[in-house]
Coordinates of C-alpha atoms and ligand atoms in Angstrom, one line a residue:
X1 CA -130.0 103.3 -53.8
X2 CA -127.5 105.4 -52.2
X3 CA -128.3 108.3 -53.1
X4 CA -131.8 108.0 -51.8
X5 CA -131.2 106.3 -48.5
X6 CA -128.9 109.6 -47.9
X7 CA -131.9 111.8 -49.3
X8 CA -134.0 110.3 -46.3
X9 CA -131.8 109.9 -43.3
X10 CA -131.3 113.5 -44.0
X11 CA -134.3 114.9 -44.2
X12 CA -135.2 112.5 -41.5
X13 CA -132.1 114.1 -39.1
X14 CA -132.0 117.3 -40.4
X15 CA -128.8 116.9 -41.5
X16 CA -127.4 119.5 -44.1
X17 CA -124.6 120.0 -46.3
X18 CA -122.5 121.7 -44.0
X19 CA -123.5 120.6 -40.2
X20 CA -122.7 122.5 -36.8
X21 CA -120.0 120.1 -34.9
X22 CA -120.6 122.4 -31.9
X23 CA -123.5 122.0 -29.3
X24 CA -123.0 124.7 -26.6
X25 CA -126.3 124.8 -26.0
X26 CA -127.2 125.8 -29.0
X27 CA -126.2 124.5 -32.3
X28 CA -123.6 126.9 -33.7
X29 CA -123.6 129.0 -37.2
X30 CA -121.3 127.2 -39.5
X31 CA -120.1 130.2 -40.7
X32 CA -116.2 131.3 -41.2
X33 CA -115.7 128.0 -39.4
X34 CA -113.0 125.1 -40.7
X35 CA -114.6 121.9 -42.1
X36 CA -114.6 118.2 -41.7
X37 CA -115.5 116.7 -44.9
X38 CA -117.3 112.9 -43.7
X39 CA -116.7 110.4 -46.5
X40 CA -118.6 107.3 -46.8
X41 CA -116.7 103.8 -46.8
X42 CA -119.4 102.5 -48.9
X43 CA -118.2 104.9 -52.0
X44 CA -115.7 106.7 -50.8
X45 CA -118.9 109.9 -51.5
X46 CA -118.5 113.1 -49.7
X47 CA -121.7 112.8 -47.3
X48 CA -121.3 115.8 -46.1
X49 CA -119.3 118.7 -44.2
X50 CA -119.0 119.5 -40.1
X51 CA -117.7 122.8 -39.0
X52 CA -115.2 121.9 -36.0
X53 CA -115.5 123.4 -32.7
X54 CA -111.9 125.0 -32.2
X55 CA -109.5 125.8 -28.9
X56 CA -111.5 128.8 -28.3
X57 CA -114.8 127.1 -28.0
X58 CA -113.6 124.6 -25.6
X59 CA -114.0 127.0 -22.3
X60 CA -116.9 128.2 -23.1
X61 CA -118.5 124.4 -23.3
X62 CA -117.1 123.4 -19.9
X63 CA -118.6 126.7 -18.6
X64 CA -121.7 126.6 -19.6
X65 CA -121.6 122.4 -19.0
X66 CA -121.4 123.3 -14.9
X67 CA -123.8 125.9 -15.4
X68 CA -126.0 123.1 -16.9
X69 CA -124.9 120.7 -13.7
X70 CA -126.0 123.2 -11.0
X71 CA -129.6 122.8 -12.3
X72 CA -129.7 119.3 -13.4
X73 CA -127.9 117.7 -10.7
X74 CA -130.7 119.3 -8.4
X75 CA -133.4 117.3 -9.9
X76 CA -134.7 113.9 -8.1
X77 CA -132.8 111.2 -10.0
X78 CA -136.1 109.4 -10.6
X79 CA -137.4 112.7 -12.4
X80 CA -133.7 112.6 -14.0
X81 CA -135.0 108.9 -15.0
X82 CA -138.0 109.7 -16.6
X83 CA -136.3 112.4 -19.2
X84 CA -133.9 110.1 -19.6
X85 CA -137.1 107.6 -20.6
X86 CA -138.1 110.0 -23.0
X87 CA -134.7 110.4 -24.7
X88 CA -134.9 106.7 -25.4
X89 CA -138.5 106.8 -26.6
X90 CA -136.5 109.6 -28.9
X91 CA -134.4 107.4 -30.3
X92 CA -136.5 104.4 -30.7
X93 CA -138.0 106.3 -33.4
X94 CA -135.5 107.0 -35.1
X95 CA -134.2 103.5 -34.8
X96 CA -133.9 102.6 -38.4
X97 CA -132.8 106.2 -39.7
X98 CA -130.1 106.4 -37.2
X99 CA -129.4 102.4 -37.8
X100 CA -128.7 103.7 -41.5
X101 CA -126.5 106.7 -40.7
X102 CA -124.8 104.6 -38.6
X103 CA -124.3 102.4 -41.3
X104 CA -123.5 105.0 -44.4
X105 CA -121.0 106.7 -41.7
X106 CA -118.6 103.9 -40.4
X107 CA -120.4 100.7 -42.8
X108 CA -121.7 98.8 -40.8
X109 CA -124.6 96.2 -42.4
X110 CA -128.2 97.4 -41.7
X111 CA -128.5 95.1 -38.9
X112 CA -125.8 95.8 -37.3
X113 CA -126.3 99.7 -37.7
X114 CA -129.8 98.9 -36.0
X115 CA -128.1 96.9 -33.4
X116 CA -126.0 99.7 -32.5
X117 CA -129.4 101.7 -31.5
X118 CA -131.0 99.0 -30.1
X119 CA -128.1 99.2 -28.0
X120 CA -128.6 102.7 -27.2
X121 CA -132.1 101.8 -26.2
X122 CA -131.4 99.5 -24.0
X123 CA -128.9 101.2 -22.2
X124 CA -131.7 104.0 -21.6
X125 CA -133.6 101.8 -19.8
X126 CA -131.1 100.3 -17.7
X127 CA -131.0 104.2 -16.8
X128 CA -134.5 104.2 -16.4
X129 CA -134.1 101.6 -13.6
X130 CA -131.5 102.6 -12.3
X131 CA -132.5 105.9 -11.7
X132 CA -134.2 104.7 -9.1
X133 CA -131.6 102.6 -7.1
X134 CA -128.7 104.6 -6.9
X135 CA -128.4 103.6 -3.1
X136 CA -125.4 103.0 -0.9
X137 CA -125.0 100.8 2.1
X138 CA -125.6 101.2 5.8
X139 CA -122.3 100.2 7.8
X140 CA -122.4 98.9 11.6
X141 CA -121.2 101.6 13.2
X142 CA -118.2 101.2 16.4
X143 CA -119.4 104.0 18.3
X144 CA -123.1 104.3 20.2
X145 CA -125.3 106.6 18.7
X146 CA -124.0 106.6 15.5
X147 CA -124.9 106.2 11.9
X148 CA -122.6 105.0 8.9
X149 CA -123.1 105.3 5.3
X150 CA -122.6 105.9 2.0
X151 CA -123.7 108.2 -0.2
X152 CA -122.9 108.3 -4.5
X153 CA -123.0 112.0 -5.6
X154 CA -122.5 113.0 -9.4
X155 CA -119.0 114.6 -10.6
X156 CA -120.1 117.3 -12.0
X157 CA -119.1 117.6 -15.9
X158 CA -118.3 113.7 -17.6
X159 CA -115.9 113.9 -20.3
X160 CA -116.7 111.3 -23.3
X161 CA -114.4 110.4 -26.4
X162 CA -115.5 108.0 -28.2
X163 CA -114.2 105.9 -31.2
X164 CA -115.8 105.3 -34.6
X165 CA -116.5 102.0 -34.4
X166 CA -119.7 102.3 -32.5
X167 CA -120.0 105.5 -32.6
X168 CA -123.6 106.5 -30.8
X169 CA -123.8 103.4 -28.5
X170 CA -120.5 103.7 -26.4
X171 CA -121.7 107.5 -25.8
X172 CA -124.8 106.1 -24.6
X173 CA -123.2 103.5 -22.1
X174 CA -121.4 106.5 -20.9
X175 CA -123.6 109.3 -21.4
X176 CA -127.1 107.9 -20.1
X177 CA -125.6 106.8 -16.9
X178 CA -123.3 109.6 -16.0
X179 CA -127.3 111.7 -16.9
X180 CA -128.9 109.6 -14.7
X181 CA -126.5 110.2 -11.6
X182 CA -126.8 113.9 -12.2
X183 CA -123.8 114.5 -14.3
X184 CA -123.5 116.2 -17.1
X185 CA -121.4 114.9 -20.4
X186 CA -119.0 116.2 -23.0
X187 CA -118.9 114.0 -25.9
X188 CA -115.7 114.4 -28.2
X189 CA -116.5 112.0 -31.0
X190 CA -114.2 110.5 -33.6
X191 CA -113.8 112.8 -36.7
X192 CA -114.6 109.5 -38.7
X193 CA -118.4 109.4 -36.9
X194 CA -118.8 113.0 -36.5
X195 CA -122.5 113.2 -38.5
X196 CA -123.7 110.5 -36.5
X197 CA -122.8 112.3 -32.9
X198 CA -124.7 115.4 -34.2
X199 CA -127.5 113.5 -35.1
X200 CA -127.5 111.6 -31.9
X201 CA -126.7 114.7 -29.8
X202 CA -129.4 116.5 -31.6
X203 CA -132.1 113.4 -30.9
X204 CA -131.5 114.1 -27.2
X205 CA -130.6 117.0 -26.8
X206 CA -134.3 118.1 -28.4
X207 CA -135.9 116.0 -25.0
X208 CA -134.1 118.3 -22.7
X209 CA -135.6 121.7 -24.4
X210 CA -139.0 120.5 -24.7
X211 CA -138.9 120.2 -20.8
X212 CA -137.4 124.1 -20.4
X213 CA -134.4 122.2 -19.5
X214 CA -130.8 123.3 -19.8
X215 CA -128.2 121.2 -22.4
X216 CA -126.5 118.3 -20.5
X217 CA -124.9 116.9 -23.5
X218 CA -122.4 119.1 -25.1
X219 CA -120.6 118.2 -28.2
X220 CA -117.7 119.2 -29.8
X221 CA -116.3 117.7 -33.0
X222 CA -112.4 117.9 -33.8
X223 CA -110.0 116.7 -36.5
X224 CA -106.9 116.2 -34.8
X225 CA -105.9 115.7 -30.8
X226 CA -106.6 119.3 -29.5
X227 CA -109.6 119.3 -27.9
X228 CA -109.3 115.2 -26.5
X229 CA -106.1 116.8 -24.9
X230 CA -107.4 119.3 -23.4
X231 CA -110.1 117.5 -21.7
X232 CA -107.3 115.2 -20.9
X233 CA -105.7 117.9 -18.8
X234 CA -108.4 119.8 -17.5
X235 CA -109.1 119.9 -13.4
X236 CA -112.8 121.4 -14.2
X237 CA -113.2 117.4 -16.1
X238 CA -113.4 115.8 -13.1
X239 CA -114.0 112.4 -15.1
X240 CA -113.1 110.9 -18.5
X241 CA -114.0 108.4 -20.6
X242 CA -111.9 107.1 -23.3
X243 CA -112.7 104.5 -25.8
X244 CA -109.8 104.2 -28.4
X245 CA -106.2 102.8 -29.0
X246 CA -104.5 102.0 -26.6
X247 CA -101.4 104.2 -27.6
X248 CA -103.3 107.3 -27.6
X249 CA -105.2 105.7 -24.4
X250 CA -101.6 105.4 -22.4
X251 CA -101.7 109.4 -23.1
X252 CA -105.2 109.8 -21.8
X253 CA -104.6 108.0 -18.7
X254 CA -101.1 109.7 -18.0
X255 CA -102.8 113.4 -18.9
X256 CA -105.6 112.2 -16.0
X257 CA -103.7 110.9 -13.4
X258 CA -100.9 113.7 -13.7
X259 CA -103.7 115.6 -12.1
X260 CA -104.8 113.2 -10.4
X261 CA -108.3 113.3 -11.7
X262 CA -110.5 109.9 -12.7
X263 CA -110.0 108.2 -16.3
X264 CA -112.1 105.3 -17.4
X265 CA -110.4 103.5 -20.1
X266 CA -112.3 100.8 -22.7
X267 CA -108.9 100.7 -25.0
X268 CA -107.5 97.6 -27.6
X269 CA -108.2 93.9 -27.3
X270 CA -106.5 91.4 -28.8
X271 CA -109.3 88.5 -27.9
X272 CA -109.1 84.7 -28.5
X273 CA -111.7 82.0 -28.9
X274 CA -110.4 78.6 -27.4
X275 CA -111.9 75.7 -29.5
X276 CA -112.2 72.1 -27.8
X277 CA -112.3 68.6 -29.3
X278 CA -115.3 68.3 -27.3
X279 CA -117.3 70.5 -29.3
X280 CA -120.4 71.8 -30.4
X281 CA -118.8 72.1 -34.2
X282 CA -121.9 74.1 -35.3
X283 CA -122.2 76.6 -32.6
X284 CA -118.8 76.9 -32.5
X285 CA -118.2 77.8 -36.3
X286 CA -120.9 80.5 -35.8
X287 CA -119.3 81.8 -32.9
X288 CA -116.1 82.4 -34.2
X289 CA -117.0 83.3 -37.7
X290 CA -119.7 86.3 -36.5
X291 CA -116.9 87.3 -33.7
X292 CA -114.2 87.2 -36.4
X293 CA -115.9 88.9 -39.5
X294 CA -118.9 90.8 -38.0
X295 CA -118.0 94.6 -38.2
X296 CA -115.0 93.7 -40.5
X297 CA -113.4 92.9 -37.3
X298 CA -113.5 96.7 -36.1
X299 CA -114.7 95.8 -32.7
X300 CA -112.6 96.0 -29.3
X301 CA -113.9 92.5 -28.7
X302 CA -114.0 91.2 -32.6
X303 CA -111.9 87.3 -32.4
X304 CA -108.5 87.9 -33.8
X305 CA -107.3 84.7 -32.0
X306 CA -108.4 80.8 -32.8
X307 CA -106.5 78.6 -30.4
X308 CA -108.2 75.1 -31.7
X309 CA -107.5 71.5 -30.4
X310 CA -105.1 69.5 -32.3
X311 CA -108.0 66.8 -32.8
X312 CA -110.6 69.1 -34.5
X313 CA -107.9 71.0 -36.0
X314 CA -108.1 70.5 -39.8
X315 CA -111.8 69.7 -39.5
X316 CA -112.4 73.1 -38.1
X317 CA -109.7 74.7 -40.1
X318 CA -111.5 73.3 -43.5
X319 CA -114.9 74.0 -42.3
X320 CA -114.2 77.9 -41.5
X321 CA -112.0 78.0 -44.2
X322 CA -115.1 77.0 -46.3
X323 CA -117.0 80.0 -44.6
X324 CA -114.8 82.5 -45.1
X325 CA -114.7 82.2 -48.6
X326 CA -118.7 81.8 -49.0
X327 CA -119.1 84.9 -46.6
X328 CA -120.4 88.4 -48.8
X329 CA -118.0 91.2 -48.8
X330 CA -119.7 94.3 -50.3
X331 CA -122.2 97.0 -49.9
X332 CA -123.3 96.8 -46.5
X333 CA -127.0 97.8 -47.4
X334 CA -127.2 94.9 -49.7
X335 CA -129.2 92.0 -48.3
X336 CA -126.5 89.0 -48.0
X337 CA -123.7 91.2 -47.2
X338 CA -122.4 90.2 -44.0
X339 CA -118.9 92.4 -44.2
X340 CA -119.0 96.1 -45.1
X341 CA -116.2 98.0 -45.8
X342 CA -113.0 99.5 -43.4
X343 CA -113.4 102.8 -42.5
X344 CA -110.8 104.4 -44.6
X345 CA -107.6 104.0 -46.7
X346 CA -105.4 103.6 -43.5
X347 CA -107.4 101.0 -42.4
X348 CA -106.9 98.7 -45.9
X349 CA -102.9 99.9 -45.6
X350 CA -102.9 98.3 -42.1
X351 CA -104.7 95.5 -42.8
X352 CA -102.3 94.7 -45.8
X353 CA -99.1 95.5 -43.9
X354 CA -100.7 93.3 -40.4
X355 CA -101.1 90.3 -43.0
X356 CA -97.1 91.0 -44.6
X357 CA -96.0 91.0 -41.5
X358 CA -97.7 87.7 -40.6
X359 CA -96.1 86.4 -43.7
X360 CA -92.6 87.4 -42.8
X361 CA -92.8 86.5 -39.0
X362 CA -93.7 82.8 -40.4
X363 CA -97.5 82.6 -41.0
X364 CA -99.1 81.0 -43.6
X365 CA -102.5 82.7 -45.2
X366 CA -105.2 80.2 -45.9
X367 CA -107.9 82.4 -47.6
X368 CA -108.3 86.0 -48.1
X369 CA -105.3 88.6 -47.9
X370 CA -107.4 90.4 -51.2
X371 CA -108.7 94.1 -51.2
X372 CA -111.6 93.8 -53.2
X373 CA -114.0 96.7 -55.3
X374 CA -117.3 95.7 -55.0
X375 CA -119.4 96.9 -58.5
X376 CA -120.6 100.2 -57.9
X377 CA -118.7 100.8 -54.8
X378 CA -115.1 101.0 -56.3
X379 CA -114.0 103.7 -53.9
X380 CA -114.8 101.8 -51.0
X381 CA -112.4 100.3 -48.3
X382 CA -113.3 96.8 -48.5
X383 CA -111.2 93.8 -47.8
X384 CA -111.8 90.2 -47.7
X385 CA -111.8 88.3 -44.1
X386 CA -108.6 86.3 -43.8
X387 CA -107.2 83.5 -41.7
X388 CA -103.6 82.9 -41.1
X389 CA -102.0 79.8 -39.6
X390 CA -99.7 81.0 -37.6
X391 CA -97.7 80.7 -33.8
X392 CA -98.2 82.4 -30.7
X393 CA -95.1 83.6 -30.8
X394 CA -95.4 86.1 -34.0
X395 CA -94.8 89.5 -32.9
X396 CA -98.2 90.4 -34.9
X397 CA -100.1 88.2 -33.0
X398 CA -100.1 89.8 -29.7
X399 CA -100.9 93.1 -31.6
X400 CA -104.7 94.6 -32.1
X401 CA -105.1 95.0 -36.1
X402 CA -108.6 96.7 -36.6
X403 CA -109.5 94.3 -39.5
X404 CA -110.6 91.2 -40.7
X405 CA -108.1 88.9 -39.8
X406 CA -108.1 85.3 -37.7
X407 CA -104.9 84.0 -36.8
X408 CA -105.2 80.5 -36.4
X409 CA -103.4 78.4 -33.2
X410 CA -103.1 74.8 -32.1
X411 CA -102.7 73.2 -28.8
X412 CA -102.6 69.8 -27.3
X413 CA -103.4 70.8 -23.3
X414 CA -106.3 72.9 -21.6
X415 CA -103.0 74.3 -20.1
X416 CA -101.3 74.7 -23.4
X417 CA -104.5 76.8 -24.7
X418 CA -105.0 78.7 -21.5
X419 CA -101.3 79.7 -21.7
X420 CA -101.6 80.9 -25.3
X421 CA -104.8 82.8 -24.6
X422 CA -103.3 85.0 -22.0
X423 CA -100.0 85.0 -23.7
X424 CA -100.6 88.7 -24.5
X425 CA -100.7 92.3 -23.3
X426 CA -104.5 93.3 -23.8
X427 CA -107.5 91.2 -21.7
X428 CA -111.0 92.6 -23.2
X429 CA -112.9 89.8 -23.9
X430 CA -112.5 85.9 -24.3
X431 CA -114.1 82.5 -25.4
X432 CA -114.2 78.9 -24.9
X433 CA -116.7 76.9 -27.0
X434 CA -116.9 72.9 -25.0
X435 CA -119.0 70.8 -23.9
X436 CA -117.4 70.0 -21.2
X437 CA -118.0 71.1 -17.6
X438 CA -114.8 71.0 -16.5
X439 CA -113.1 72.9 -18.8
X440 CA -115.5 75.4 -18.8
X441 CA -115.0 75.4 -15.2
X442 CA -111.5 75.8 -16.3
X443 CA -111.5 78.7 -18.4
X444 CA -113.5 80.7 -15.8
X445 CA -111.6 79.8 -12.8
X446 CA -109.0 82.2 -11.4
X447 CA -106.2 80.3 -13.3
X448 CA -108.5 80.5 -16.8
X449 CA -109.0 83.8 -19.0
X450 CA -107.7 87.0 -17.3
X451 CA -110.5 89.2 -19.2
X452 CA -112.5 91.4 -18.3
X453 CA -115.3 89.3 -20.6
X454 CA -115.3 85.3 -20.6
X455 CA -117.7 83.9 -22.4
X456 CA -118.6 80.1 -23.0
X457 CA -120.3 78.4 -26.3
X458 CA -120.4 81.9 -27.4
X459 CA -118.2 84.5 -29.4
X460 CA -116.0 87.2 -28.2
X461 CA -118.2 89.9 -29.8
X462 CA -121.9 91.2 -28.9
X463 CA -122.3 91.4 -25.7
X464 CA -125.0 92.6 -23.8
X465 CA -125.5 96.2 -21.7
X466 CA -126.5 94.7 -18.6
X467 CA -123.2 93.2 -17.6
X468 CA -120.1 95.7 -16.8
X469 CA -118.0 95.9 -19.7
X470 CA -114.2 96.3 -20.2
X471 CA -111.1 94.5 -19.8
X472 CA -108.1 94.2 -18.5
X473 CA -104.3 94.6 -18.6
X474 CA -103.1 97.0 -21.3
X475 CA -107.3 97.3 -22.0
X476 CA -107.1 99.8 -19.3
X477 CA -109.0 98.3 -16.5
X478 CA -112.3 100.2 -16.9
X479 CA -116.3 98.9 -16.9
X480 CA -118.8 100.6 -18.4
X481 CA -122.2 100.4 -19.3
X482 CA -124.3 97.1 -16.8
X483 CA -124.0 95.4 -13.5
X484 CA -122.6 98.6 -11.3
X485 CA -120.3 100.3 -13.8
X486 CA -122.7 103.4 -12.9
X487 CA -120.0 103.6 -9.4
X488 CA -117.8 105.0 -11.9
X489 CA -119.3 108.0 -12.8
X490 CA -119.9 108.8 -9.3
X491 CA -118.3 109.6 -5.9
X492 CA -118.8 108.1 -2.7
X493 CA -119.1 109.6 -0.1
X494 CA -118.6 107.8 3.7
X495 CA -121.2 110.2 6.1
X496 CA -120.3 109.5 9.8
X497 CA -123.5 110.4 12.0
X498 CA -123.1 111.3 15.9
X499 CA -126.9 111.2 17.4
X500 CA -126.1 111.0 21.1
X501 CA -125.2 113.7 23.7
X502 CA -121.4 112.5 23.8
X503 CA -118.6 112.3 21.3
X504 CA -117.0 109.3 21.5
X505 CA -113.8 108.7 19.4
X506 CA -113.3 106.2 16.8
X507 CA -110.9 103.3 17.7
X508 CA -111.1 104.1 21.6
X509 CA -109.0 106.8 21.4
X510 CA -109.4 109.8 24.2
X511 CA -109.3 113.4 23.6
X512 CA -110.8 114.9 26.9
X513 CA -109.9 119.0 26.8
Ligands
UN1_1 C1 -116.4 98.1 -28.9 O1 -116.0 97.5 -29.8 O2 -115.8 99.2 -28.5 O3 -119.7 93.5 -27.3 C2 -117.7 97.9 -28.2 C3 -119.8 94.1 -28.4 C4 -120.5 95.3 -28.6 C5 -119.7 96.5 -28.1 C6 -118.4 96.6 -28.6 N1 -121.8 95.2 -27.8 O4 -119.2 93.6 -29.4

């Protein structure tokens, strides 16, 4: 089944053995070039090879990226809109192919793979719209004869790295909006979801030269840190995006800012689902169990904290407990599978060392703590969901483990919970399931969850484009994708008009030469 699935998303992409990791404009010769060899997590199969763009390529990309941005940014943003219309038409029909890449690259389940493009096509049409209502506000001016306002002009050149855990739709949140302003984008994917950047890149890139128009999404695959740092540190990047850890994401931010140029930062969560007594048991058990497992907890916002009521407490605890160890680890093209595999070796050796640690620091493990080999798949990274009893007060708990792994709280106080769910250094996103108006109320208030993402009788995970999304604290603060996040991957500009036949100063003041 593997095999063929491959055999078809390949002839489907056009992807080859050995695949061009550079988009300049054109897609370079592979030739004499070092390779990238992309491994499945299903099998642990070679899929194929990427040539890596090097240090030398990187100028000429940025070069030829504001050569791009002189003509694009010319172009009527609602003209921008419609290409940018087309390139979601684009990838609408290659929704399932790409869904499956997707899912052979980085293991997602086929639905989920899907999702992930769905979520690029939604995004495009939220550019779509939007394309049409980039407007700024007209401000009262003090003087007579005057006009106030502001104006949102592109960047220039955008600067994306993205991580492998949704590895075409966090370019999109980036990329389509930055497009739609009149930027133009750099995408520096993760090595580990290299095939499905080119494929992506390739799907929109093809829009652009049907319409004569130049490139405005540049790619560059790299192994190592090279080329992220050098966009990090570069003046002609004016922004950059960063999706990733938030170690590497402190780096980012201090690279940016030390010349003083604009970072937008999507890094770790570490998010928590507050469980009431006054509950909707079923919705709730969902809730946590799809933000918990879905992805094999390799989301920023999967659940990697239960804070549950003392009086549902062993109810709930036996109910999920029951869950988990129903809940199909395996092949993530099977039907039934609901968790996939890790993405690699370092993944399983974290996961194994995050549930030690819990062990050590005092935590109890309830079910899973198992690497598991799947029949067929033996050189897979798969791992079985596990939930851990545990205290707020374990170092490992206020740490981001990309895995499967629930650690399990109690309270006795709203208070108590609310205190334990902002008890740590990261603030993505966040959960209450009640019925109860007032402590919904509570949890949203200004004294409730400090994320960037509150949600209410409903997970951590999946949300939608059209709200901003990103967290805060050690998250890093940025918003990306819905609402107005497109502000960030523009400038504003205040225009002052003077009408009349005088010049009269601001605040009164006199100047008479
Ligand atoms: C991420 O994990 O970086 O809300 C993004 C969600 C997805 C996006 C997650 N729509 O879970």
């Amino acid at each position: 089944m593997f095999a063929a699935i491959k055999d078809k998303i390949f002839a489907d992409l056009g992807l080859e053995d050995v695949n061009a990791g550079l988009y300049d404009g054109d897609w370079v010769s592979t030739d004499g070039r070092s390779t990238l060899d992309v491994i499945s997590p299903i099998n642990g199969e070679k899929l194929a090879a990427v040539a890596l763009a090097g240090e030398d390529d990187y100028n000429i990309v940025i070069e030829k990226a504001w050569q791009s941005y002189q003509v694009w940014s010319k172009i009527p943003a609602p003209q921008r809109g419609s290409i940018i219309r087309e390139i979601g038409d684009e990838i609408s029909k290659y929704k399932e192919t790409l869904g499956l890449l997707v899912s052979l690259e980085v293991g997602k389940t086929r639905v989920e793979g899907m999702g992930e493009v769905q979520e690029m096509i939604d995004i495009g049409d939220f550019a779509v719209g939007l394309s049409r209502q980039l407007y700024g506000v007209t401000i009262a001016s003090e003087r007579p004869n005057h006009r106030l306002y502001e104006q949102w002009h592109p960047y220039g050149v955008v600067g994306v790295i993205t991580a492998f855990n949704f590895p075409c739709a966090v370019w999109s949140w980036n990329a389509l909006i930055a497009a739609v302003i009149g930027n133009v984008v750099v995408w520096k994917p993760s090595p580990n979801a290299s095939l499905t950047a080119i494929a992506t890149n390739r799907i929109c890139s093809r829009v652009l030269e049907r319409h004569g128009l130049p490139p405005i999404f540049f790619l560059m695959v790299d192994e190592g840190r090279t080329l992220g740092e050098k966009l990090a540190k570069d003046v002609h990047v004016p922004l950059l995006s960063f999706t990733g850890s938030i170690r590497t994401g402190r780096q980012v931010a201090q690279n940016v800012a030390s010349r003083l140029g604009r970072s937008i930062l999507e890094l770790g969560g570490n998010n928590a689902a507050i469980v009431s007594d006054k509950v909707d048991m079923e919705i709730a058990l969902r809730g946590v169990a799809f933000g918990a497992m879905a992805t094999a907890g390799q989301r920023c916002t999967s659940t990697r904290r239960l804070i549950l009521h003392e009086g549902i407490y062993d109810e709930f605890v036996e109910k999920l407990t029951n869950i988990y160890k129903k809940v199909k680890v395996g092949n993530p093209l099977e039907e039934g599978v609901l968790v996939g595999p890790l993405i690699n070796q370092r993944a399983v050796d974290a996961y194994r060392a995050a549930i030690q640690r819990a062990v050590d620091e005092g935590g109890t493990v309830l079910c899973g703590d198992e690497v598991v080999q799947p029949a067929g798949c033996e050189d897979g990274f798969y791992v079985r969901p596990t939930l851990i009893e545990g205290s707020p007060s374990m170092g490992i708990v206020c740490e981001e483990t990309f895995a499967p792994i629930l650690y399990v709280l109690k309270y006795s106080t709203l208070d108590e919970a609310l205190q334990i769910h902002n008890g740590v250094m990261q603030g993505l996103s966040s959960s209450i399931f009640t019925t109860d108006l007032r402590e919904s109320e509570a949890f949203l208030s200004l004294h409730g969850s400090d994320c960037g993402l509150a949600n209410v009788n409903t997970g951590t995970a999946g949300a939608e484009i059209g709200g901003a999304f990103g967290g805060e604290k050690e998250t890093g603060g940025g918003r990306e994708s819905g609402s107005d996040a497109w502000k960030a991957y523009a400038r504003r500009q205040t225009v002052t008009i003077n009408y009349g036949d005088t010049l009269p100063l601001a605040q009164g003041v006199r100047f008479d030469v």
